[in-house]
Coordinates of C-alpha atoms in Angstrom, one line a residue:
M1 CA 34.1 11.3 -21.8
K2 CA 30.2 11.8 -21.7
H3 CA 28.9 13.7 -18.5
V4 CA 25.9 12.4 -16.5
L5 CA 24.5 15.1 -17.0
D6 CA 24.6 15.3 -20.8
R7 CA 21.4 12.8 -21.0
P8 CA 20.3 14.3 -18.1
I9 CA 16.6 12.5 -18.3
W10 CA 18.3 9.2 -19.5
S11 CA 20.8 9.6 -16.7
A12 CA 18.1 9.7 -13.8
L13 CA 15.8 7.3 -14.9
A14 CA 18.5 5.0 -15.5
T15 CA 19.5 5.6 -12.1
R16 CA 17.8 6.7 -8.8
H17 CA 14.2 7.6 -11.2
Q18 CA 14.3 4.3 -12.3
A19 CA 11.1 3.2 -10.1
F20 CA 9.0 5.7 -12.6
A21 CA 10.8 4.8 -16.2
Q22 CA 9.0 2.8 -19.0
G23 CA 10.7 1.1 -21.9
D24 CA 14.0 -0.8 -21.6
N25 CA 18.3 -0.4 -22.4
L26 CA 17.4 1.2 -25.6
A27 CA 14.6 3.7 -24.4
R28 CA 13.0 5.2 -21.8
R29 CA 10.6 7.6 -20.4
Y30 CA 8.9 9.0 -16.9
M31 CA 5.5 7.7 -17.0
P32 CA 3.5 10.5 -18.4
S33 CA 1.4 11.3 -15.6
I34 CA 4.8 12.7 -13.8
V35 CA 6.5 14.4 -16.1
P36 CA 6.1 14.0 -20.3
F37 CA 10.1 13.0 -20.8
S38 CA 12.3 10.6 -23.1
A39 CA 15.0 9.8 -24.0
T40 CA 17.8 7.4 -25.0
A41 CA 21.6 6.2 -23.9
V42 CA 22.7 6.8 -27.5
D43 CA 21.6 8.2 -30.8
D44 CA 22.0 5.1 -32.9
K45 CA 18.6 4.0 -35.4
E46 CA 18.3 0.8 -32.7
S47 CA 17.5 3.2 -30.2
V48 CA 15.6 5.8 -32.1
E49 CA 13.4 4.0 -33.2
A50 CA 12.8 2.6 -30.2
L51 CA 11.9 5.3 -28.5
A52 CA 9.4 6.3 -31.7
K53 CA 7.7 3.1 -30.3
L54 CA 7.6 4.2 -26.6
I55 CA 6.1 7.2 -27.6
P56 CA 1.9 6.5 -28.5
P57 CA 0.5 8.7 -31.3
C58 CA -1.8 10.5 -28.9
E59 CA 1.1 12.0 -26.9
S60 CA 4.3 14.2 -26.9
S61 CA 7.5 13.5 -25.0
F62 CA 10.1 16.1 -24.1
V63 CA 14.2 15.2 -25.3
V64 CA 16.8 16.9 -23.5
Q65 CA 20.6 16.2 -24.5
A66 CA 23.6 17.8 -25.1
D67 CA 24.1 16.3 -28.4
A68 CA 22.3 17.1 -31.5
I69 CA 18.3 15.4 -31.0
V70 CA 18.3 12.5 -34.3
L71 CA 14.9 11.5 -35.2
P72 CA 13.3 8.5 -36.4
A73 CA 11.6 8.8 -39.4
A74 CA 7.8 8.4 -37.0
L75 CA 8.9 11.0 -34.8
C76 CA 8.7 14.8 -36.1
A77 CA 9.8 17.9 -33.6
I78 CA 6.8 20.2 -33.2
S79 CA 9.2 22.7 -31.1
T80 CA 12.3 23.0 -30.3
A81 CA 14.9 25.5 -28.1
S82 CA 17.9 26.2 -26.9
L83 CA 18.7 25.6 -22.9
V84 CA 21.3 26.1 -20.8
Q85 CA 22.5 23.9 -17.9
M86 CA 24.0 25.3 -14.9
I87 CA 25.7 23.3 -11.7
A88 CA 26.4 24.9 -8.3
E89 CA 29.4 23.5 -7.5
Q90 CA 30.6 25.7 -4.3
P91 CA 28.3 26.3 -1.1
V92 CA 25.2 29.4 -1.7
Q93 CA 23.9 31.9 0.7
A94 CA 22.1 29.8 3.7
V95 CA 18.6 31.7 3.6
S96 CA 15.8 31.4 6.1
D97 CA 12.3 32.6 6.0
E98 CA 9.5 31.9 8.1
R99 CA 7.2 32.1 5.1
I100 CA 8.4 28.6 3.0
Q101 CA 6.6 26.0 3.9
R102 CA 6.9 22.3 2.5
L103 CA 4.2 21.9 -0.1
T104 CA 2.1 18.7 -0.5
Q105 CA 0.0 16.8 -3.0
D106 CA -2.8 19.2 -1.3
D107 CA -1.3 21.9 -3.1
A108 CA -1.4 20.0 -6.2
A109 CA -3.5 21.9 -8.2
E110 CA -2.6 25.3 -7.4
M111 CA 0.9 24.4 -8.3
L112 CA -0.4 23.3 -11.6
A113 CA -2.2 26.5 -11.7
L114 CA 0.8 28.4 -11.3
A115 CA 2.9 26.1 -13.5
A116 CA 0.2 26.6 -16.2
L117 CA 0.2 30.4 -15.6
T118 CA 4.2 31.0 -15.5
R119 CA 5.5 28.7 -17.4
P120 CA 8.6 27.5 -15.8
G121 CA 8.4 23.7 -17.7
P122 CA 6.4 20.9 -17.7
F123 CA 4.3 20.3 -14.7
T124 CA 2.0 17.9 -14.0
L125 CA -0.5 16.6 -10.6
E126 CA 1.6 13.9 -9.9
A127 CA 5.4 16.7 -9.5
L128 CA 5.8 16.1 -6.6
R129 CA 6.6 12.2 -6.8
L130 CA 9.9 13.4 -8.2
G131 CA 11.0 15.1 -5.2
A132 CA 10.2 17.9 -2.3
F133 CA 8.4 21.6 -3.2
W134 CA 8.4 24.4 -0.9
G135 CA 6.7 27.9 -1.4
V136 CA 5.8 30.8 -0.2
K137 CA 1.5 31.7 0.6
I138 CA 0.2 35.3 1.0
E139 CA -2.9 35.2 2.4
G140 CA -3.6 32.0 2.1
R141 CA -2.5 32.0 -1.6
L142 CA 0.4 30.4 -3.5
V143 CA 2.5 33.0 -5.0
A144 CA 5.6 31.1 -5.6
M145 CA 7.6 28.2 -5.7
A146 CA 10.4 25.5 -6.2
G147 CA 11.1 22.4 -6.2
E148 CA 13.5 19.0 -7.4
R149 CA 13.0 16.9 -10.2
M150 CA 15.3 15.0 -11.6
K151 CA 18.1 13.3 -9.6
Q152 CA 21.1 11.5 -10.6
P153 CA 24.0 10.3 -8.5
G154 CA 25.3 13.0 -7.5
Y155 CA 22.9 15.6 -8.6
T156 CA 19.6 16.6 -7.9
E157 CA 17.6 19.3 -10.6
V158 CA 16.3 22.3 -9.1
S159 CA 13.0 22.8 -11.1
G160 CA 9.4 24.5 -11.2
V161 CA 10.8 28.2 -9.9
C162 CA 8.6 30.9 -10.6
S163 CA 6.5 33.4 -9.2
H164 CA 2.7 34.9 -9.7
P165 CA 3.1 37.7 -11.5
D166 CA 1.8 40.2 -9.3
F167 CA 4.6 39.3 -7.0
R168 CA 7.4 39.4 -9.1
G169 CA 10.6 41.6 -8.2
G170 CA 10.0 40.6 -4.5
G171 CA 12.8 38.5 -4.6
L172 CA 11.0 35.4 -4.0
G173 CA 12.2 33.4 -7.2
R174 CA 15.7 34.2 -5.7
L175 CA 15.0 33.2 -2.3
L176 CA 13.5 29.8 -3.1
S177 CA 16.5 28.9 -5.6
L178 CA 18.7 29.6 -2.6
F179 CA 16.6 27.3 -0.2
V180 CA 16.6 24.3 -2.7
A181 CA 19.4 24.3 -3.8
N182 CA 21.0 24.5 0.0
R183 CA 18.6 21.5 1.1
I184 CA 20.3 19.9 -1.9
M185 CA 23.8 20.6 -1.1
T186 CA 23.3 19.2 2.6
R187 CA 22.8 15.8 1.5
G188 CA 26.3 16.0 -0.5
E189 CA 24.6 16.4 -4.0
I190 CA 25.6 19.1 -6.3
P191 CA 22.3 21.4 -7.4
Y192 CA 22.2 22.0 -11.0
L193 CA 18.7 23.3 -13.2
H194 CA 17.9 23.9 -16.8
A195 CA 16.3 27.7 -18.5
Y196 CA 15.7 28.7 -22.1
A197 CA 18.9 30.6 -23.5
S198 CA 16.6 33.2 -24.4
N199 CA 15.7 33.6 -21.1
V200 CA 18.3 36.4 -19.5
A201 CA 16.8 37.4 -16.5
A202 CA 16.6 34.2 -14.9
I203 CA 20.2 32.9 -16.4
G204 CA 21.4 36.4 -14.6
L205 CA 19.6 35.6 -11.5
Y206 CA 20.8 32.1 -11.3
E207 CA 24.5 33.4 -11.4
S208 CA 24.1 36.0 -8.9
I209 CA 23.3 33.1 -6.6
G210 CA 26.0 30.8 -7.7
F211 CA 25.6 28.7 -10.5
R212 CA 27.5 28.5 -13.5
L213 CA 27.1 27.5 -17.3
R214 CA 27.7 23.8 -17.8
S215 CA 26.7 23.1 -21.0
M216 CA 24.5 24.4 -23.7
M217 CA 21.5 21.6 -24.2
N218 CA 19.2 21.2 -26.9
M219 CA 15.6 20.4 -26.1
A220 CA 12.8 19.0 -28.9
V221 CA 9.3 18.4 -28.0
L222 CA 8.7 15.4 -30.3
Q223 CA 5.3 13.7 -31.3
H224 CA 4.5 11.3 -33.8
A225 CA 4.8 12.2 -37.9
E226 CA 1.7 12.4 -39.7

Protein backbone atom coordinates (compact mmCIF):
# COMPACT_ATOMS: atom_id res chain seq x y z
CA MET A 1 0.00 0.00 0.00
CA LYS A 2 1.35 3.42 -0.96
CA HIS A 3 2.21 5.89 1.80
CA VAL A 4 0.82 9.43 1.59
CA LEU A 5 4.40 10.73 1.54
CA ASP A 6 5.54 8.53 -1.37
CA ARG A 7 4.27 11.30 -3.67
CA PRO A 8 4.33 14.27 -1.31
CA ILE A 9 3.69 16.91 -3.96
CA TRP A 10 0.62 15.13 -5.30
CA SER A 11 -0.68 14.36 -1.81
CA ALA A 12 -0.37 18.00 -0.78
CA LEU A 13 -1.98 19.39 -3.93
CA ALA A 14 -4.85 16.91 -3.71
CA THR A 15 -5.59 17.74 -0.03
CA ARG A 16 -4.39 20.54 2.25
CA HIS A 17 -2.78 22.61 -0.51
CA GLN A 18 -5.51 22.15 -3.08
CA ALA A 19 -6.09 25.92 -3.07
CA PHE A 20 -2.62 26.39 -4.59
CA ALA A 21 -3.06 23.72 -7.27
CA GLN A 22 -3.32 24.01 -11.02
CA GLY A 23 -4.36 21.00 -13.10
CA ASP A 24 -6.76 18.12 -12.65
CA ASN A 25 -6.98 14.53 -11.41
CA LEU A 26 -4.26 13.43 -13.84
CA ALA A 27 -1.55 15.99 -13.10
CA ARG A 28 -1.21 18.99 -10.84
CA ARG A 29 1.33 21.66 -10.02
CA TYR A 30 1.69 24.44 -7.52
CA MET A 31 1.20 27.94 -8.81
CA PRO A 32 4.74 28.50 -10.12
CA SER A 33 5.07 31.84 -8.32
CA ILE A 34 4.77 29.92 -5.03
CA VAL A 35 6.97 26.88 -5.69
CA PRO A 36 7.92 25.10 -8.97
CA PHE A 37 6.64 21.64 -8.00
CA SER A 38 4.43 19.29 -10.03
CA ALA A 39 3.23 15.69 -9.79
CA THR A 40 0.97 12.93 -11.02
CA ALA A 41 -0.98 10.45 -8.89
CA VAL A 42 0.27 7.54 -11.02
CA ASP A 43 2.73 7.10 -13.85
CA ASP A 44 0.45 5.87 -16.61
CA LYS A 45 0.73 7.30 -20.11
CA GLU A 46 -2.29 9.58 -19.78
CA SER A 47 -1.06 11.11 -16.54
CA VAL A 48 2.52 11.83 -17.58
CA GLU A 49 1.30 13.33 -20.86
CA ALA A 50 -1.06 15.55 -18.84
CA LEU A 51 1.96 16.63 -16.78
CA ALA A 52 3.79 17.68 -19.95
CA LYS A 53 0.82 19.84 -20.98
CA LEU A 54 0.72 21.43 -17.54
CA ILE A 55 4.32 22.69 -17.68
CA PRO A 56 4.75 25.61 -20.11
CA PRO A 57 7.63 25.37 -22.60
CA CYS A 58 9.39 28.30 -20.97
CA GLU A 59 9.37 26.82 -17.44
CA SER A 60 10.96 23.98 -15.49
CA SER A 61 9.38 22.02 -12.64
CA PHE A 62 10.53 19.73 -9.84
CA VAL A 63 9.09 16.24 -9.35
CA VAL A 64 9.78 14.28 -6.13
CA GLN A 65 8.52 10.75 -5.51
CA ALA A 66 9.57 7.36 -4.15
CA ASP A 67 8.86 5.65 -7.46
CA ALA A 68 11.19 5.94 -10.42
CA ILE A 69 10.25 9.04 -12.42
CA VAL A 70 8.59 8.28 -15.75
CA LEU A 71 8.80 10.94 -18.44
CA PRO A 72 6.66 11.50 -21.52
CA ALA A 73 8.41 12.13 -24.82
CA ALA A 74 7.72 15.85 -24.53
CA LEU A 75 9.74 16.30 -21.33
CA CYS A 76 13.36 15.77 -20.38
CA ALA A 77 15.15 15.82 -17.03
CA ILE A 78 17.72 18.60 -16.92
CA SER A 79 18.79 17.55 -13.40
CA THR A 80 18.26 14.49 -11.19
CA ALA A 81 19.20 13.61 -7.63
CA SER A 82 18.59 11.08 -4.89
CA LEU A 83 16.96 12.45 -1.75
CA VAL A 84 16.25 11.09 1.69
CA GLN A 85 12.84 11.66 3.22
CA MET A 86 12.98 11.73 7.02
CA ILE A 87 10.24 11.90 9.65
CA ALA A 88 10.13 12.53 13.40
CA GLU A 89 7.40 10.40 14.96
CA GLN A 90 8.51 10.74 18.60
CA PRO A 91 8.61 14.01 20.57
CA VAL A 92 11.72 16.06 19.88
CA GLN A 93 13.55 18.37 22.26
CA ALA A 94 11.60 21.51 23.11
CA VAL A 95 13.59 24.69 22.58
CA SER A 96 13.10 28.33 23.48
CA ASP A 97 15.27 31.21 22.35
CA GLU A 98 14.33 34.87 22.44
CA ARG A 99 16.19 35.43 19.18
CA ILE A 100 13.66 33.36 17.21
CA GLN A 101 11.06 35.52 15.48
CA ARG A 102 8.21 34.94 13.06
CA LEU A 103 9.13 36.09 9.56
CA THR A 104 6.64 38.02 7.46
CA GLN A 105 6.23 39.12 3.88
CA ASP A 106 8.33 42.16 4.79
CA ASP A 107 11.23 39.72 5.20
CA ALA A 108 10.60 37.90 1.90
CA ALA A 109 13.36 39.59 -0.11
CA GLU A 110 15.95 38.88 2.59
CA MET A 111 14.70 35.29 2.90
CA LEU A 112 15.04 34.81 -0.84
CA ALA A 113 18.56 36.23 -0.77
CA LEU A 114 19.56 33.87 2.06
CA ALA A 115 18.06 30.90 0.20
CA ALA A 116 19.85 31.91 -3.01
CA LEU A 117 23.14 32.03 -1.12
CA THR A 118 22.76 28.74 0.77
CA ARG A 119 20.56 26.77 -1.69
CA PRO A 120 18.37 24.74 0.72
CA GLY A 121 15.98 24.03 -2.18
CA PRO A 122 13.52 25.89 -4.41
CA PHE A 123 12.43 29.13 -2.76
CA THR A 124 10.35 32.09 -3.92
CA LEU A 125 9.11 35.42 -2.63
CA GLU A 126 5.70 33.80 -2.03
CA ALA A 127 6.94 30.82 -0.02
CA LEU A 128 5.23 32.20 3.09
CA ARG A 129 1.84 31.40 1.56
CA LEU A 130 2.48 27.71 2.23
CA GLY A 131 3.31 27.94 5.92
CA ALA A 132 4.99 29.86 8.72
CA PHE A 133 8.70 30.65 8.66
CA TRP A 134 10.88 31.56 11.60
CA GLY A 135 14.31 33.12 11.70
CA VAL A 136 17.15 34.55 13.73
CA LYS A 137 18.42 38.06 13.04
CA ILE A 138 21.70 39.42 14.29
CA GLU A 139 22.13 43.18 14.22
CA GLY A 140 19.02 43.38 12.09
CA ARG A 141 20.33 40.92 9.50
CA LEU A 142 18.58 37.60 8.78
CA VAL A 143 21.23 34.91 9.34
CA ALA A 144 19.18 31.71 9.67
CA MET A 145 15.67 30.47 8.96
CA ALA A 146 13.42 27.42 8.76
CA GLY A 147 9.75 26.95 8.04
CA GLU A 148 6.90 24.86 6.70
CA ARG A 149 6.21 23.95 3.09
CA MET A 150 4.12 20.99 1.85
CA LYS A 151 1.23 19.79 3.98
CA GLN A 152 -0.65 16.48 3.81
CA PRO A 153 -3.26 15.04 6.19
CA GLY A 154 -1.35 14.45 9.43
CA TYR A 155 1.99 15.70 8.08
CA THR A 156 3.84 18.97 7.50
CA GLU A 157 7.21 19.38 5.81
CA VAL A 158 10.05 21.25 7.50
CA SER A 159 11.77 23.23 4.77
CA GLY A 160 14.09 26.12 3.97
CA VAL A 161 16.49 25.28 6.79
CA CYS A 162 19.61 27.37 6.21
CA SER A 163 22.21 29.53 7.91
CA HIS A 164 24.40 32.24 6.43
CA PRO A 165 27.97 30.94 5.90
CA ASP A 166 29.28 33.58 8.31
CA PHE A 167 27.21 32.06 11.12
CA ARG A 168 27.46 28.32 10.46
CA GLY A 169 28.63 26.18 13.34
CA GLY A 170 26.64 28.18 15.85
CA GLY A 171 23.79 25.70 16.10
CA LEU A 172 21.18 27.94 14.45
CA GLY A 173 20.09 25.29 11.93
CA ARG A 174 19.58 22.79 14.73
CA LEU A 175 17.75 25.34 16.88
CA LEU A 176 15.30 26.37 14.16
CA SER A 177 14.73 22.80 12.95
CA LEU A 178 13.74 21.78 16.48
CA PHE A 179 11.58 24.87 16.90
CA VAL A 180 9.62 24.28 13.69
CA ALA A 181 9.31 20.52 14.31
CA ASN A 182 7.91 21.19 17.79
CA ARG A 183 5.33 23.62 16.43
CA ILE A 184 4.17 21.00 13.94
CA MET A 185 3.94 18.36 16.66
CA THR A 186 1.89 20.61 18.95
CA ARG A 187 -0.77 20.60 16.21
CA GLY A 188 -0.85 16.81 16.36
CA GLU A 189 1.00 16.40 13.07
CA ILE A 190 4.20 14.57 12.14
CA PRO A 191 7.07 16.68 10.81
CA TYR A 192 9.06 15.40 7.85
CA LEU A 193 11.74 16.79 5.57
CA HIS A 194 13.87 16.11 2.53
CA ALA A 195 17.64 16.33 2.11
CA TYR A 196 20.02 15.41 -0.66
CA ALA A 197 21.29 11.87 -0.03
CA SER A 198 24.81 13.19 -0.52
CA ASN A 199 24.44 15.81 2.24
CA VAL A 200 25.88 13.73 5.05
CA ALA A 201 26.20 16.68 7.43
CA ALA A 202 22.52 17.64 7.13
CA ILE A 203 21.35 14.05 7.50
CA GLY A 204 23.49 13.65 10.62
CA LEU A 205 22.01 16.83 12.08
CA TYR A 206 18.45 15.68 11.48
CA GLU A 207 19.16 12.23 12.92
CA SER A 208 20.65 13.83 16.02
CA ILE A 209 17.41 15.72 16.76
CA GLY A 210 15.09 12.74 16.26
CA PHE A 211 14.38 12.36 12.56
CA ARG A 212 14.75 8.94 10.94
CA LEU A 213 14.89 7.79 7.36
CA ARG A 214 11.44 6.94 5.99
CA SER A 215 12.24 6.47 2.32
CA MET A 216 14.71 7.17 -0.41
CA MET A 217 13.23 9.55 -2.97
CA ASN A 218 13.84 10.45 -6.59
CA MET A 219 13.99 14.06 -7.72
CA ALA A 220 14.08 15.45 -11.25
CA VAL A 221 13.87 18.92 -12.70
CA LEU A 222 11.78 18.70 -15.85
CA GLN A 223 11.45 20.91 -18.86
CA HIS A 224 10.25 20.50 -22.42
CA ALA A 225 12.59 18.67 -24.73
CA GLU A 226 13.87 20.67 -27.69
